[in-house]
Short mmCIF file of C-alpha atoms in Angstrom, two decimals:
data_model
loop_
_atom_site.label_atom_id
_atom_site.label_comp_id
_atom_site.label_asym_id
_atom_site.label_seq_id
_atom_site.Cartn_x
_atom_site.Cartn_y
_atom_site.Cartn_z
CA MET A 175 -33.91 -187.23 -109.10
CA GLN A 176 -35.12 -186.87 -112.65
CA HIS A 177 -36.14 -183.27 -112.98
CA GLY A 178 -38.17 -181.89 -115.84
CA ALA A 179 -36.40 -178.58 -115.30
CA ARG A 180 -32.69 -178.04 -115.91
CA GLU A 181 -30.47 -180.04 -113.59
CA SER A 182 -27.75 -177.54 -112.74
CA LEU A 183 -27.71 -174.12 -111.20
CA GLY A 184 -26.05 -170.90 -112.15
CA GLU A 185 -27.10 -168.61 -115.00
CA ASP A 186 -30.68 -168.93 -116.25
CA LYS A 187 -30.74 -168.28 -119.99
CA GLU A 188 -33.87 -166.14 -119.73
CA THR A 189 -33.71 -164.50 -116.34
CA GLY A 190 -30.00 -164.42 -115.54
CA PRO A 191 -28.39 -165.52 -112.25
CA TRP A 192 -30.68 -166.16 -109.29
CA GLU A 193 -30.23 -166.85 -105.60
CA LEU A 194 -32.07 -168.98 -103.05
CA GLU A 195 -34.64 -167.14 -100.92
CA LEU A 196 -35.85 -169.58 -98.27
CA ASP A 197 -36.66 -166.90 -95.71
CA HIS A 198 -33.07 -166.82 -94.62
CA ASN A 199 -31.31 -164.13 -92.63
CA THR A 200 -27.75 -162.98 -92.99
CA SER A 201 -25.29 -161.92 -90.33
CA SER A 202 -21.74 -160.62 -90.29
CA CYS A 203 -18.87 -162.14 -88.35
CA GLU A 204 -15.32 -160.94 -88.84
CA ASP A 205 -16.35 -159.24 -92.08
CA LYS A 206 -17.75 -162.45 -93.57
CA GLU A 207 -21.42 -162.63 -94.44
CA THR A 208 -23.11 -165.95 -93.73
CA ILE A 209 -26.44 -167.36 -94.82
CA HIS A 210 -28.08 -168.95 -91.79
CA ILE A 211 -29.57 -171.84 -93.72
CA LEU A 212 -26.07 -172.82 -94.89
CA ALA A 213 -24.84 -172.80 -91.29
CA HIS A 214 -27.57 -175.18 -90.28
CA ILE A 215 -27.03 -177.45 -93.25
CA ILE A 216 -23.36 -178.00 -92.53
CA ALA A 217 -23.69 -178.05 -88.72
CA LEU A 218 -25.67 -181.31 -88.83
CA THR A 219 -27.89 -180.16 -85.98
CA SER A 220 -31.01 -182.16 -85.06
CA SER A 221 -33.47 -179.26 -85.19
CA ASN A 222 -34.32 -179.23 -88.87
CA VAL A 223 -37.16 -180.63 -90.94
CA ILE A 224 -36.52 -182.52 -94.17
CA PHE A 225 -37.44 -181.94 -97.78
CA THR A 226 -37.41 -185.18 -99.77
CA ALA A 227 -37.51 -185.44 -103.55
CA ALA A 228 -38.31 -188.65 -105.44
CA PRO A 229 -38.16 -189.70 -109.10
CA PRO A 230 -41.59 -189.37 -110.76
CA LYS A 231 -41.89 -193.10 -111.54
CA ARG A 232 -41.39 -194.52 -108.03
CA PRO A 233 -42.67 -192.14 -105.36
CA GLY A 234 -43.09 -193.39 -101.82
CA PRO A 235 -46.22 -192.80 -99.73
CA ASP A 236 -47.42 -189.24 -99.04
CA TYR A 237 -45.42 -187.72 -101.90
CA GLU A 238 -46.90 -184.75 -103.74
CA LEU A 239 -46.47 -184.58 -107.51
CA VAL A 240 -45.35 -181.24 -108.90
CA PRO A 241 -45.74 -181.44 -112.70
CA GLY A 242 -42.52 -180.87 -114.57
CA LEU A 243 -40.38 -181.26 -111.45
CA GLY A 244 -41.07 -184.46 -109.52
CA HIS A 245 -42.50 -185.72 -106.23
CA TYR A 246 -41.89 -184.05 -102.86
CA LYS A 247 -42.54 -184.95 -99.25
CA PHE A 248 -42.23 -182.75 -96.15
CA HIS A 249 -40.89 -184.62 -93.09
CA VAL A 250 -41.59 -182.74 -89.86
CA THR A 251 -39.75 -185.14 -87.53
CA PRO A 252 -36.31 -183.62 -86.73
CA LEU A 253 -33.33 -185.78 -87.68
CA PRO A 254 -29.57 -185.30 -88.07
CA TRP A 255 -28.49 -184.82 -91.70
CA GLU A 256 -27.17 -188.36 -92.24
CA GLU A 257 -30.33 -189.94 -90.79
CA ALA A 258 -32.42 -187.62 -92.96
CA ARG A 259 -30.48 -188.76 -96.02
CA LEU A 260 -31.03 -192.42 -95.12
CA THR A 261 -34.75 -191.80 -94.54
CA CYS A 262 -35.04 -190.43 -98.05
CA HIS A 263 -33.00 -193.31 -99.46
CA ARG A 264 -35.31 -195.89 -97.85
CA GLU A 265 -38.23 -194.21 -99.62
CA GLY A 266 -36.50 -194.40 -102.98
CA ALA A 267 -35.69 -190.69 -102.93
CA HIS A 268 -33.02 -188.21 -101.87
CA LEU A 269 -32.86 -184.92 -99.99
CA ALA A 270 -34.29 -182.18 -102.18
CA ILE A 271 -31.94 -180.25 -104.46
CA VAL A 272 -32.88 -176.73 -105.56
CA ASN A 273 -32.40 -176.62 -109.33
CA SER A 274 -34.39 -173.51 -110.28
CA GLU A 275 -36.33 -170.52 -108.99
CA THR A 276 -39.50 -172.52 -109.67
CA GLU A 277 -38.36 -175.35 -107.43
CA ASN A 278 -37.37 -172.83 -104.77
CA GLY A 279 -40.99 -171.62 -104.81
CA VAL A 280 -42.25 -175.19 -104.44
CA LEU A 281 -40.21 -175.68 -101.27
CA LYS A 282 -41.47 -172.39 -99.82
CA ARG A 283 -45.04 -173.51 -100.51
CA LEU A 284 -44.41 -176.81 -98.73
CA PHE A 285 -43.29 -174.85 -95.68
CA ALA A 286 -46.49 -172.80 -95.79
CA LYS A 287 -48.65 -175.96 -95.84
CA HIS A 288 -47.47 -176.89 -92.34
CA PRO A 289 -48.81 -174.16 -90.02
CA SER A 290 -48.42 -176.50 -87.03
CA VAL A 291 -44.71 -175.75 -87.11
CA ASP A 292 -44.07 -173.04 -84.52
CA PRO A 293 -43.45 -169.78 -86.44
CA GLU A 294 -40.87 -168.80 -83.82
CA SER A 295 -39.04 -172.10 -84.17
CA PRO A 296 -36.07 -172.73 -86.46
CA LEU A 297 -38.21 -175.51 -87.94
CA ASN A 298 -40.27 -172.87 -89.70
CA THR A 299 -37.44 -171.42 -91.75
CA GLN A 300 -34.76 -174.12 -92.02
CA ALA A 301 -34.64 -177.56 -93.58
CA TYR A 302 -32.00 -179.99 -94.71
CA LEU A 303 -31.29 -180.10 -98.44
CA GLY A 304 -29.17 -182.50 -100.47
CA VAL A 305 -25.94 -180.69 -99.61
CA ASN A 306 -23.83 -183.46 -101.15
CA ASP A 307 -25.30 -182.50 -104.52
CA ILE A 308 -25.57 -178.76 -103.80
CA LEU A 309 -21.82 -178.56 -103.31
CA ARG A 310 -21.39 -180.02 -106.79
CA GLN A 311 -23.59 -177.38 -108.39
CA TRP A 312 -23.92 -174.19 -106.41
CA THR A 313 -21.96 -171.59 -104.48
CA PHE A 314 -23.77 -169.25 -102.07
CA ARG A 315 -23.80 -165.78 -103.61
CA HIS A 316 -23.64 -164.00 -100.24
CA GLN A 317 -20.10 -165.13 -99.59
CA PRO A 318 -17.45 -162.45 -100.13
CA PRO A 319 -15.20 -162.74 -103.19
CA SER A 320 -12.06 -164.74 -102.60
CA GLY A 321 -9.79 -162.89 -105.00
CA GLU A 322 -8.03 -164.19 -108.06
CA ARG A 323 -8.54 -167.88 -108.74
CA PRO A 324 -6.49 -170.25 -110.86
CA VAL A 325 -7.76 -171.57 -114.16
CA LEU A 326 -8.92 -175.06 -113.25
CA PRO A 327 -8.73 -178.32 -115.20
CA GLY A 328 -12.03 -180.01 -115.97
CA GLY A 329 -13.97 -181.82 -113.27
CA TYR A 330 -13.10 -179.56 -110.32
CA ILE A 331 -15.80 -178.42 -107.90
CA THR A 332 -15.17 -174.98 -106.40
CA ILE A 333 -16.29 -174.07 -102.88
CA ASP A 334 -15.89 -170.38 -102.06
CA GLN A 335 -13.37 -169.52 -99.34
CA VAL A 336 -12.14 -173.12 -99.26
CA GLY A 337 -10.75 -174.41 -102.54
CA SER A 338 -11.47 -176.62 -105.52
CA TYR A 339 -11.76 -180.39 -105.43
CA LYS A 340 -11.90 -183.26 -107.89
CA TRP A 341 -12.75 -186.91 -107.37
CA HIS A 342 -10.63 -189.49 -109.18
CA LEU A 343 -12.43 -192.83 -108.99
CA GLU A 344 -9.63 -194.68 -110.77
CA GLN A 345 -7.70 -196.43 -108.02
CA LYS A 346 -3.97 -195.72 -107.76
CA SER A 347 -1.17 -196.00 -105.23
CA TRP A 348 -0.48 -192.98 -103.02
CA ASP A 349 2.51 -191.86 -105.10
CA GLU A 350 0.63 -192.25 -108.37
CA ALA A 351 -2.36 -190.37 -106.96
CA GLU A 352 -0.22 -187.47 -105.74
CA ALA A 353 1.55 -187.32 -109.12
CA THR A 354 -1.84 -187.11 -110.84
CA CYS A 355 -2.92 -184.24 -108.59
CA GLN A 356 0.35 -182.39 -109.17
CA SER A 357 -0.07 -182.74 -112.93
CA GLU A 358 -3.34 -180.81 -112.51
CA GLY A 359 -1.74 -178.11 -110.38
CA GLY A 360 -2.96 -179.52 -107.07
CA HIS A 361 -2.21 -182.16 -104.45
CA LEU A 362 -3.96 -184.87 -102.47
CA VAL A 363 -6.55 -183.30 -100.21
CA VAL A 364 -5.50 -182.13 -96.74
CA ILE A 365 -8.29 -180.99 -94.40
CA ASP A 366 -7.46 -177.93 -92.30
CA SER A 367 -10.63 -177.56 -90.18
CA GLU A 368 -13.91 -179.17 -89.14
CA GLU A 369 -15.67 -176.85 -91.59
CA GLU A 370 -13.58 -178.03 -94.52
CA ALA A 371 -14.13 -181.62 -93.39
CA LEU A 372 -17.88 -181.18 -93.80
CA TYR A 373 -17.40 -179.90 -97.34
CA VAL A 374 -14.94 -182.61 -98.35
CA LEU A 375 -16.95 -185.47 -96.82
CA GLY A 376 -20.01 -184.06 -98.55
CA LEU A 377 -18.28 -184.75 -101.85
CA PHE A 378 -18.16 -188.51 -101.29
CA PRO A 379 -20.57 -190.36 -103.60
CA SER A 380 -23.95 -190.69 -101.90
CA GLN A 381 -24.02 -194.51 -102.14
CA GLU A 382 -21.70 -195.90 -99.46
CA GLY A 383 -20.75 -198.93 -101.54
CA GLU A 384 -19.30 -196.76 -104.30
CA VAL A 385 -16.37 -195.34 -102.31
CA LYS A 386 -15.41 -196.22 -98.73
CA GLY A 387 -12.23 -194.19 -98.52
CA SER A 388 -9.63 -192.19 -100.42
CA HIS A 389 -5.94 -191.34 -100.30
CA TYR A 390 -5.07 -188.40 -98.05
CA GLY A 391 -2.26 -185.86 -98.41
CA VAL A 392 -0.39 -187.01 -95.30
CA ARG A 393 2.21 -189.76 -94.87
CA ASP A 394 4.92 -191.02 -92.53
CA ASN A 395 7.99 -190.21 -94.60
CA GLU A 396 10.48 -191.16 -91.88
CA GLN A 397 8.61 -194.39 -91.07
CA ASP A 398 8.77 -193.55 -87.38
CA GLY A 399 5.14 -192.71 -86.67
CA SER A 400 5.48 -188.99 -87.41
CA PHE A 401 2.85 -188.22 -90.05
CA VAL A 402 3.34 -185.00 -92.01
CA THR A 403 1.40 -183.27 -94.78
CA ILE A 404 2.62 -182.85 -98.35
CA TYR A 405 3.77 -179.39 -97.16
CA GLY A 406 5.94 -180.94 -94.44
CA ASN A 407 3.75 -179.82 -91.52
CA PRO A 408 2.94 -182.28 -88.70
CA LEU A 409 -0.55 -183.76 -88.97
CA SER A 410 -1.22 -182.59 -85.41
CA GLU A 411 -0.89 -178.96 -86.56
CA THR A 412 -3.33 -179.12 -89.48
CA GLY A 413 -6.45 -178.44 -87.41
CA TYR A 414 -7.98 -181.82 -88.25
CA GLU A 415 -6.78 -185.17 -86.90
CA ARG A 416 -9.32 -187.91 -86.34
CA TRP A 417 -8.02 -191.46 -86.23
CA ALA A 418 -10.37 -194.44 -86.29
CA ARG A 419 -10.36 -196.58 -83.17
CA GLY A 420 -7.12 -198.51 -82.83
CA GLN A 421 -5.39 -196.46 -85.52
CA PRO A 422 -2.67 -195.92 -86.50
CA ASP A 423 -1.60 -199.51 -85.92
CA ASP A 424 1.16 -199.81 -88.56
CA ASP A 425 0.05 -203.36 -89.35
CA ASN A 426 3.05 -205.46 -90.45
CA GLY A 427 5.25 -202.39 -90.07
CA ALA A 428 4.38 -201.16 -93.56
CA GLU A 429 1.51 -198.66 -93.21
CA PHE A 430 2.97 -195.23 -93.82
CA CYS A 431 0.13 -193.52 -95.72
CA ILE A 432 -3.36 -192.43 -94.66
CA GLU A 433 -6.77 -193.37 -95.98
CA LEU A 434 -9.57 -190.85 -95.39
CA ILE A 435 -12.66 -192.91 -94.56
CA ARG A 436 -16.04 -191.57 -95.66
CA ASN A 437 -17.03 -190.97 -92.00
CA GLY A 438 -14.12 -188.52 -91.64
CA GLU A 439 -11.75 -190.81 -89.74
CA PHE A 440 -8.19 -191.82 -90.65
CA ASN A 441 -6.76 -195.28 -91.17
CA ASP A 442 -3.11 -195.96 -91.88
CA GLU A 443 -2.51 -198.02 -95.03
CA PRO A 444 0.42 -199.22 -97.13
CA CYS A 445 1.33 -196.50 -99.62
CA SER A 446 1.16 -199.13 -102.36
CA LYS A 447 -2.54 -199.77 -101.72
CA GLU A 448 -4.65 -198.61 -104.64
CA LEU A 449 -7.51 -196.30 -103.70
CA PRO A 450 -9.59 -193.57 -105.33
CA PHE A 451 -8.51 -190.08 -104.33
CA ILE A 452 -9.46 -186.42 -104.08
CA CYS A 453 -7.24 -183.72 -105.57
CA GLU A 454 -7.32 -180.23 -104.06
CA ILE A 455 -6.33 -176.88 -105.53
CA LEU A 456 -6.27 -174.13 -102.91
CA PHE A 457 -6.87 -170.45 -103.66
CA HIS A 458 -3.91 -169.80 -101.38
CA HIS A 459 -1.97 -171.74 -98.78
CA ASP A 460 0.12 -170.58 -95.87
CA PRO A 461 2.27 -173.54 -94.84
#
């Protein structure tokens, strides 16, 4: 989307830092405060409406022009997040991204223009946003501090309570990719939970043709079918193991590394295969 307003979040030069207020509620669980709208964004539930944003020059039907920002459309039909993203894409747009307090107000006004939405329903206070892009720009301010963080090389995206990540689109072998990550103080990404998987998969480029998969920080060092992480832990103990159908198949007896496919599944590949990759720097790690 081509915004007239600034395209990244954080500190406003005139008003200082701001936070999203989309009629959300907060709750505490094990001393961690959570914004409900975030929970619904990453849960990929099917009970959310959609905000769509389109470039000013090519809006689809039923888009409303907001001068200085762009065109917006409110979709009431509930869809899962991926289907919502594809709906926007077919209209030449993308899921809305909140880039300023002004744009936040626009989205609230769009909610108010649809009184037919049951005020007691989650549809009245929750909608999908372009989380793939939000994770590149914005950290929720209601999350507790995570303590001391390392000084990061350029290009890393930090997600509170999880870690920092960087895409390398230059294709390399597994060993070369891991060496690159280590030179930056990190390692090839290893997913430890379904929650982290949602964050990491959200970092894949939005156009499927750009990147289909990446190297993953797990390999079969003994070449006996026992995949372990770069820390030496069995893959089965990481909290996330999702092989694609028929995998691992060790085709030709030479597939000892793992490719993370953009749908979150694993495929075993030769370690010499050149792929893009994601480096990860954790705030802490307990192997």
